[in-house]
mmCIF file of C-alpha atoms in Angstrom:
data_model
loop_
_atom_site.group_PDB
_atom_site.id
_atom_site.type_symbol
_atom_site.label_atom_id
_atom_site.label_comp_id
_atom_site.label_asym_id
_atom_site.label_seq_id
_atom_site.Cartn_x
_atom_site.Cartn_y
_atom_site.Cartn_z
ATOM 1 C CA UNK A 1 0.000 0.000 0.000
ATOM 2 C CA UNK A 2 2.919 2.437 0.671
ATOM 3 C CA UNK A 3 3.727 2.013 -3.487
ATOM 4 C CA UNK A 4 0.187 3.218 -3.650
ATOM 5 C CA UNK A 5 0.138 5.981 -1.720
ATOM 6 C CA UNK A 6 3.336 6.924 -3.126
ATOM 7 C CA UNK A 7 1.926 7.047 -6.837
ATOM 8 C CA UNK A 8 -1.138 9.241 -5.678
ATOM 9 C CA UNK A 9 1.064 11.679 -4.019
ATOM 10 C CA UNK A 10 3.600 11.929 -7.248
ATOM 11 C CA UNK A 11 0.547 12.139 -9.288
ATOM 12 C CA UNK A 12 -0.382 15.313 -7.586
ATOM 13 C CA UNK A 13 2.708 16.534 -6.961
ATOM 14 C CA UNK A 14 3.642 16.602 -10.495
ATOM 15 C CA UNK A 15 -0.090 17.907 -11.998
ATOM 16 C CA UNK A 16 0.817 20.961 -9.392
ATOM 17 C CA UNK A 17 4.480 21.733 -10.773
ATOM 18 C CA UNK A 18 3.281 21.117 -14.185
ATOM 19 C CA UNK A 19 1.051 23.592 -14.643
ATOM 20 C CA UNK A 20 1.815 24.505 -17.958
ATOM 21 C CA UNK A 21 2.115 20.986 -18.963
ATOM 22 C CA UNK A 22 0.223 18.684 -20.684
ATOM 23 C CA UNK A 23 -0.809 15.840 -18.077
ATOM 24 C CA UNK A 24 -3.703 12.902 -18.902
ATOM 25 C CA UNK A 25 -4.772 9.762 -16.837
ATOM 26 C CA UNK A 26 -6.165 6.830 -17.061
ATOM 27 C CA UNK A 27 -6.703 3.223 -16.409
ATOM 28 C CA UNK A 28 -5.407 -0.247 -17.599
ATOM 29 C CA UNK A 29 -8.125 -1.938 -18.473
ATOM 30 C CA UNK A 30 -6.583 -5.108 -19.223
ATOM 31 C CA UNK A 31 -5.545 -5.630 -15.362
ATOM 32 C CA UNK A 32 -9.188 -6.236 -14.364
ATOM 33 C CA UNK A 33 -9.091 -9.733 -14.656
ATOM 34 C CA UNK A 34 -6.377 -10.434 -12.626
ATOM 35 C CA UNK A 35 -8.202 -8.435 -10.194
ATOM 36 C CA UNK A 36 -5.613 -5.718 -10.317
ATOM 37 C CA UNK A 37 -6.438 -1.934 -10.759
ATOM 38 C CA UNK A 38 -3.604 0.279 -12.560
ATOM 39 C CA UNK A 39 -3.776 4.017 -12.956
ATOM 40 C CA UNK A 40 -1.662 5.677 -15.063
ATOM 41 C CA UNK A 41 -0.368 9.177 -16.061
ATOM 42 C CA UNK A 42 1.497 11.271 -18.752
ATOM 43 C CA UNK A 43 3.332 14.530 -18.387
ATOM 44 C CA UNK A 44 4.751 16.792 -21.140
ATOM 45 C CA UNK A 45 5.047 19.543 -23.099
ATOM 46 C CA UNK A 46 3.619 17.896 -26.008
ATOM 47 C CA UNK A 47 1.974 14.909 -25.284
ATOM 48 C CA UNK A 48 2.297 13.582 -29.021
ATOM 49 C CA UNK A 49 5.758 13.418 -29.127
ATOM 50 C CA UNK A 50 7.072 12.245 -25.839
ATOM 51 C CA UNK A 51 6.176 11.965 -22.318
ATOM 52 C CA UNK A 52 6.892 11.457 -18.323
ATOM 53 C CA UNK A 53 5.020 8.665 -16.772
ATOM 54 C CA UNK A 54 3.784 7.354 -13.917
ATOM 55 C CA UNK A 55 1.788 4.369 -13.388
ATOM 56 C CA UNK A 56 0.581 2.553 -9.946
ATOM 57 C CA UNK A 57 -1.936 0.326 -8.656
ATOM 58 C CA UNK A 58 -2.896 -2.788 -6.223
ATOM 59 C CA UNK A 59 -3.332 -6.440 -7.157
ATOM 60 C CA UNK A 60 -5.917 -8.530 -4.742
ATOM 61 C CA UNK A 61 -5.702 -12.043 -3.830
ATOM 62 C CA UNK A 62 -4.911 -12.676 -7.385
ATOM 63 C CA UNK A 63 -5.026 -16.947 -8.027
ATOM 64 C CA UNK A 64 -3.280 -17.652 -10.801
ATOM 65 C CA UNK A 65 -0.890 -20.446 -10.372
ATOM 66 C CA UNK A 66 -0.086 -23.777 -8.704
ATOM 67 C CA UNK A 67 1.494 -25.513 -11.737
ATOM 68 C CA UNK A 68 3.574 -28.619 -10.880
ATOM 69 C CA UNK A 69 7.026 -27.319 -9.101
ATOM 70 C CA UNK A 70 8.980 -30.159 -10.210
ATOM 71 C CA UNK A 71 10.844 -30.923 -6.809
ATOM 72 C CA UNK A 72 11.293 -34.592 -5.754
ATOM 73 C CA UNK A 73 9.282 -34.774 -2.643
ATOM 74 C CA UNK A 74 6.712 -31.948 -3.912
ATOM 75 C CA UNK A 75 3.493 -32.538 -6.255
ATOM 76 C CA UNK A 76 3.092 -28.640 -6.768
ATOM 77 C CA UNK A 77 1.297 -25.270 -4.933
ATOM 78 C CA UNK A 78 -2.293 -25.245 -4.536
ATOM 79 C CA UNK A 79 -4.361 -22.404 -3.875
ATOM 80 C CA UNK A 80 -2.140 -19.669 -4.632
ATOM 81 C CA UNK A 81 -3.270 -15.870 -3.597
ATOM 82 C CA UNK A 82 -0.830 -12.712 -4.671
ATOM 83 C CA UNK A 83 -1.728 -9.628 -3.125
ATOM 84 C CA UNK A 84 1.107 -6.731 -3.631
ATOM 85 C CA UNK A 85 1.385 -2.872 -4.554
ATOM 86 C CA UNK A 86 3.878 -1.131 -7.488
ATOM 87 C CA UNK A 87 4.884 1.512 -8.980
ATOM 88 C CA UNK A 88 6.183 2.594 -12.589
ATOM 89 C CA UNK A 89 7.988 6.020 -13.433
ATOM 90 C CA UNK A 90 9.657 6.518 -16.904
ATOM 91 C CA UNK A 91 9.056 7.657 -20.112
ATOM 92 C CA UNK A 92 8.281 7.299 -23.424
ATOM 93 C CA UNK A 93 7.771 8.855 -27.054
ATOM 94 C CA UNK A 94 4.977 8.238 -30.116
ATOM 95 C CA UNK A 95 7.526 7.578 -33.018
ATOM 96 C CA UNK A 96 4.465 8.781 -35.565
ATOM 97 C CA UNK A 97 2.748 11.206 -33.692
ATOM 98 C CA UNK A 98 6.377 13.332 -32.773
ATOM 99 C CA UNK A 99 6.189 14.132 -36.767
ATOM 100 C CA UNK A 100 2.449 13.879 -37.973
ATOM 101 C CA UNK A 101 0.842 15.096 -34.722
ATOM 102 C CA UNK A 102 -2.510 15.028 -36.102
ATOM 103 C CA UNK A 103 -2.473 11.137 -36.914
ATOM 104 C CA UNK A 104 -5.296 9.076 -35.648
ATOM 105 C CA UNK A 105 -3.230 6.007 -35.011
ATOM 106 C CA UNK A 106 0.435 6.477 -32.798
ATOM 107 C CA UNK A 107 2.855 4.160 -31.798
ATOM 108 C CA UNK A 108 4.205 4.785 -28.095
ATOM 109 C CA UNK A 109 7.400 3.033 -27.339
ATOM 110 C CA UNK A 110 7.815 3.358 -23.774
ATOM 111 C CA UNK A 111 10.850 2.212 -20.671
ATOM 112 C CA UNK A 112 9.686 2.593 -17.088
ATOM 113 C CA UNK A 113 11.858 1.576 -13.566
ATOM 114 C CA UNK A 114 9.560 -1.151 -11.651
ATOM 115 C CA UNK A 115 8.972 -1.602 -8.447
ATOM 116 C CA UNK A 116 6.110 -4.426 -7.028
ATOM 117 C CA UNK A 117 5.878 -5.829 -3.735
ATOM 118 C CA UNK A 118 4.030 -9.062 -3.067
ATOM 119 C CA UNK A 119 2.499 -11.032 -0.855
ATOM 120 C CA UNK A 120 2.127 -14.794 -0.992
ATOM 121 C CA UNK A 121 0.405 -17.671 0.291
ATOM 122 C CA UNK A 122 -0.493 -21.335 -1.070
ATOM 123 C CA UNK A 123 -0.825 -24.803 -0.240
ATOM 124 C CA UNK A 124 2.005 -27.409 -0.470
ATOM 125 C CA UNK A 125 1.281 -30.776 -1.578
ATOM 126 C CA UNK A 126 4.578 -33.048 -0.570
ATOM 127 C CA UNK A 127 5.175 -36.501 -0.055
ATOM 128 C CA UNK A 128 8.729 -36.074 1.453
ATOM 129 C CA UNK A 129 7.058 -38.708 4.377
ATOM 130 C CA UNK A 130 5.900 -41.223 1.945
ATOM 131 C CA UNK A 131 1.897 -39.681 2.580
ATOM 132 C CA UNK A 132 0.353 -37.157 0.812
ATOM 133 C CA UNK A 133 0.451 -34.236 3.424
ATOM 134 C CA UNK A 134 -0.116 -30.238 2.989
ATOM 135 C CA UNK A 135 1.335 -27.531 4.673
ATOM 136 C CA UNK A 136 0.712 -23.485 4.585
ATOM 137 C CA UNK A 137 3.822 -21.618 2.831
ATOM 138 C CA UNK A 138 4.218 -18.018 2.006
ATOM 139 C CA UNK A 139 6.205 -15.234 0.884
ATOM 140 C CA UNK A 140 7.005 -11.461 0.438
ATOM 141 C CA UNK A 141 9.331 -9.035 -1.055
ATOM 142 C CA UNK A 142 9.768 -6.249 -3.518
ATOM 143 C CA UNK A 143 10.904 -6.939 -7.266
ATOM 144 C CA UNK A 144 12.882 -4.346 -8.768
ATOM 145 C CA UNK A 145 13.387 -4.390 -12.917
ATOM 146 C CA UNK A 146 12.644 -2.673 -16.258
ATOM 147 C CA UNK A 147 8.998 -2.696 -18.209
ATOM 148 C CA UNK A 148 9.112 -2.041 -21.799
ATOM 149 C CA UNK A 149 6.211 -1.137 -23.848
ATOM 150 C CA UNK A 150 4.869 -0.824 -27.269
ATOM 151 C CA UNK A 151 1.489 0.468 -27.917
ATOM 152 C CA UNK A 152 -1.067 1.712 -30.594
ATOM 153 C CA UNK A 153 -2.478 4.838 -29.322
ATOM 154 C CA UNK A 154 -5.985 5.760 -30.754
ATOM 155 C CA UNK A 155 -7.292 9.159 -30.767
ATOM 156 C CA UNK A 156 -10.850 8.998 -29.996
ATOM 157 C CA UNK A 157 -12.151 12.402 -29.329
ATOM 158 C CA UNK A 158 -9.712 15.554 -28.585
ATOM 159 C CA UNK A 159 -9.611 14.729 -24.936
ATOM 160 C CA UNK A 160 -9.832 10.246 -25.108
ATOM 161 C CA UNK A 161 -7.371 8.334 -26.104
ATOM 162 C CA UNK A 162 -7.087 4.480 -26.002
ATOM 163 C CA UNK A 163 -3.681 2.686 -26.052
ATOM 164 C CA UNK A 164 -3.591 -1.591 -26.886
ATOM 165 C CA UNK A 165 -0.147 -3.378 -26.927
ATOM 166 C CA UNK A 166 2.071 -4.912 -24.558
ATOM 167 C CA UNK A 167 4.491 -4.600 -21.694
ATOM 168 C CA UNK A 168 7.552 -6.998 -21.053
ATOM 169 C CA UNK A 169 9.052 -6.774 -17.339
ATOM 170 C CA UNK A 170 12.622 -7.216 -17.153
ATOM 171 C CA UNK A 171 13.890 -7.789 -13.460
ATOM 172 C CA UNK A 172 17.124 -6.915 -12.300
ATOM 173 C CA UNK A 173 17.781 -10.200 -10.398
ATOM 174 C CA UNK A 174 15.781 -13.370 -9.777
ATOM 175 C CA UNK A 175 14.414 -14.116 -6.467
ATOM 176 C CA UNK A 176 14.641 -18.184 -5.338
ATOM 177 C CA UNK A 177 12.019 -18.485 -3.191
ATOM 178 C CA UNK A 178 9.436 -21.064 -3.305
ATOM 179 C CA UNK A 179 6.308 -19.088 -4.459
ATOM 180 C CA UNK A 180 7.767 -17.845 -7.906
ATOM 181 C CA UNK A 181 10.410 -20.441 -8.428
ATOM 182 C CA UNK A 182 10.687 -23.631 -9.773
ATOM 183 C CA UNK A 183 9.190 -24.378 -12.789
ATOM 184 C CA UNK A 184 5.462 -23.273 -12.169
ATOM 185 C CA UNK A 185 4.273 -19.427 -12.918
ATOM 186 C CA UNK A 186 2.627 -17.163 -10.364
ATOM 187 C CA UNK A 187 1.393 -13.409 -10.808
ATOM 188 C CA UNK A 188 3.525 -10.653 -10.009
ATOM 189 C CA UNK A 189 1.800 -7.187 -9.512
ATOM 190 C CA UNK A 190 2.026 -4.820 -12.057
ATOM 191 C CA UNK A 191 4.307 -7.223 -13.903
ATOM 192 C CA UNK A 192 2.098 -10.480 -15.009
ATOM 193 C CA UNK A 193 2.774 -13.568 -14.971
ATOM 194 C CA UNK A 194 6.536 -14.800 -13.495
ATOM 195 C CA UNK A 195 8.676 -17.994 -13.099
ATOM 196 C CA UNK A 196 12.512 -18.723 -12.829
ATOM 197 C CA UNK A 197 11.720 -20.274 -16.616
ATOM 198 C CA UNK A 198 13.231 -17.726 -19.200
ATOM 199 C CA UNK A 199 10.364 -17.887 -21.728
ATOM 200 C CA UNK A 200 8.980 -15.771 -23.966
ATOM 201 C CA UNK A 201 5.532 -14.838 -22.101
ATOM 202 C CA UNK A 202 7.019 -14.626 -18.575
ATOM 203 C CA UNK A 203 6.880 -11.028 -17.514
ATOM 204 C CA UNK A 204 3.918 -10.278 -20.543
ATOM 205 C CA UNK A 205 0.884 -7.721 -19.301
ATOM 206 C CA UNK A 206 -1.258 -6.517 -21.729
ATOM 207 C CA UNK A 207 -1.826 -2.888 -22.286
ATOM 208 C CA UNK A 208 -5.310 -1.564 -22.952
ATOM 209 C CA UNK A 209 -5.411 1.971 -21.645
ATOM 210 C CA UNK A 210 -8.506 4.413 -21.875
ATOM 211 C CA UNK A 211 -6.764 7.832 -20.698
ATOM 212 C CA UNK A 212 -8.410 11.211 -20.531
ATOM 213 C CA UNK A 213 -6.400 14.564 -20.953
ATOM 214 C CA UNK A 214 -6.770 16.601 -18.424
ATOM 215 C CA UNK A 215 -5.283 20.132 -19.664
#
């Protein structure tokens, strides 16, 4: 929740010193069903070239995972629940808007510094005794790492906008606890989906921002 409160009062801070900017927010639709809420925001000059942003939010008991872990005297996690606030503050530029600003369709290629805490709890299924037994686990901690972004940004009125595309999550370091380890996937907030596994779709969230300017 600190992450939270953290974006609302940057959020303010920087509509008030930016008067004479150009500021819009919104919301990430496409973190609804993983019963997340993100809220993001843009600060420039000239919003179709490049901007500042700032993005935050709260995931809630989110359940996706509990795929087989792989270890000898494990089966796998059951009834996984990530619960976890972040934060996102970058940048980014409209490679088609910056020189044809009155283009319906942009392209917004964005970098932003990542911070998400979590919160973890599941069900362990092992047989290290020779019987099927379970056991409560959990975990916490704060992921730090890089989100890159593409995006088609659709002008929809002179004050809506709506941006679909993608955002890939690049963490500084991997963490080796049991949660998101091993060879099963688990949610991280404000990231997607994560596991120790370096495939293609680990660290994918989609993008599908309605955004309103506000000056």
């Amino acid at each position: 929740m600190r992450l939270l409160l953290t974006f609302v009062i940057l959020s303010f801070a920087c509509c008030g010193y930016a008067q004479n900017w150009q500021s819009q927010m919104g919301t990430n639709l496409a973190t609804l069903p993983g019963k997340s809420i993100e809220i993001t925001s843009e600060f420039s000059p000239n919003l179709n070239a490049w901007a500042l942003t700032l993005q935050g939010g709260y995931t809630f008991q989110n359940s996706f995972g509990g795929f087989a872990s792989g270890y000898m005297c494990d089966c796998g996690v059951d009834d996984i629940k990530t619960s976890g606030a972040f934060l996102k503050a970058g940048a980014r530029i409209d490679v088609i808007r910056s020189s044809k600003p009155t283009a319906k369709v942009g392209l917004k290629l964005g970098s932003a510094f990542v911070g998400s805490s979590y919160d973890q709890k599941g069900i362990i299924n092992s047989f290290s005794s020779g019987e099927k037994t379970y056991y409560p686990t959990s975990e916490h901690g704060i992921r730090i790492g890089l989100a890159l972004s593409a995006a088609a940004a659709f002008r929809l009125s002179s004050r809506w906008g709506l941006d679909v595309g993608l955002q890939k999550f690049v963490p500084f370091s991997s963490r080796d606890n049991y949660l998101i380890s091993g060879n099963f996937m688990s949610h991280q907030p404000g990231v997607g989906l994560l596991s120790q596994e370096a495939t293609w779709y680990t660290g994918l969230q989609g993008i599908i921002t309605i955004h309103y300017q506000l000056n």
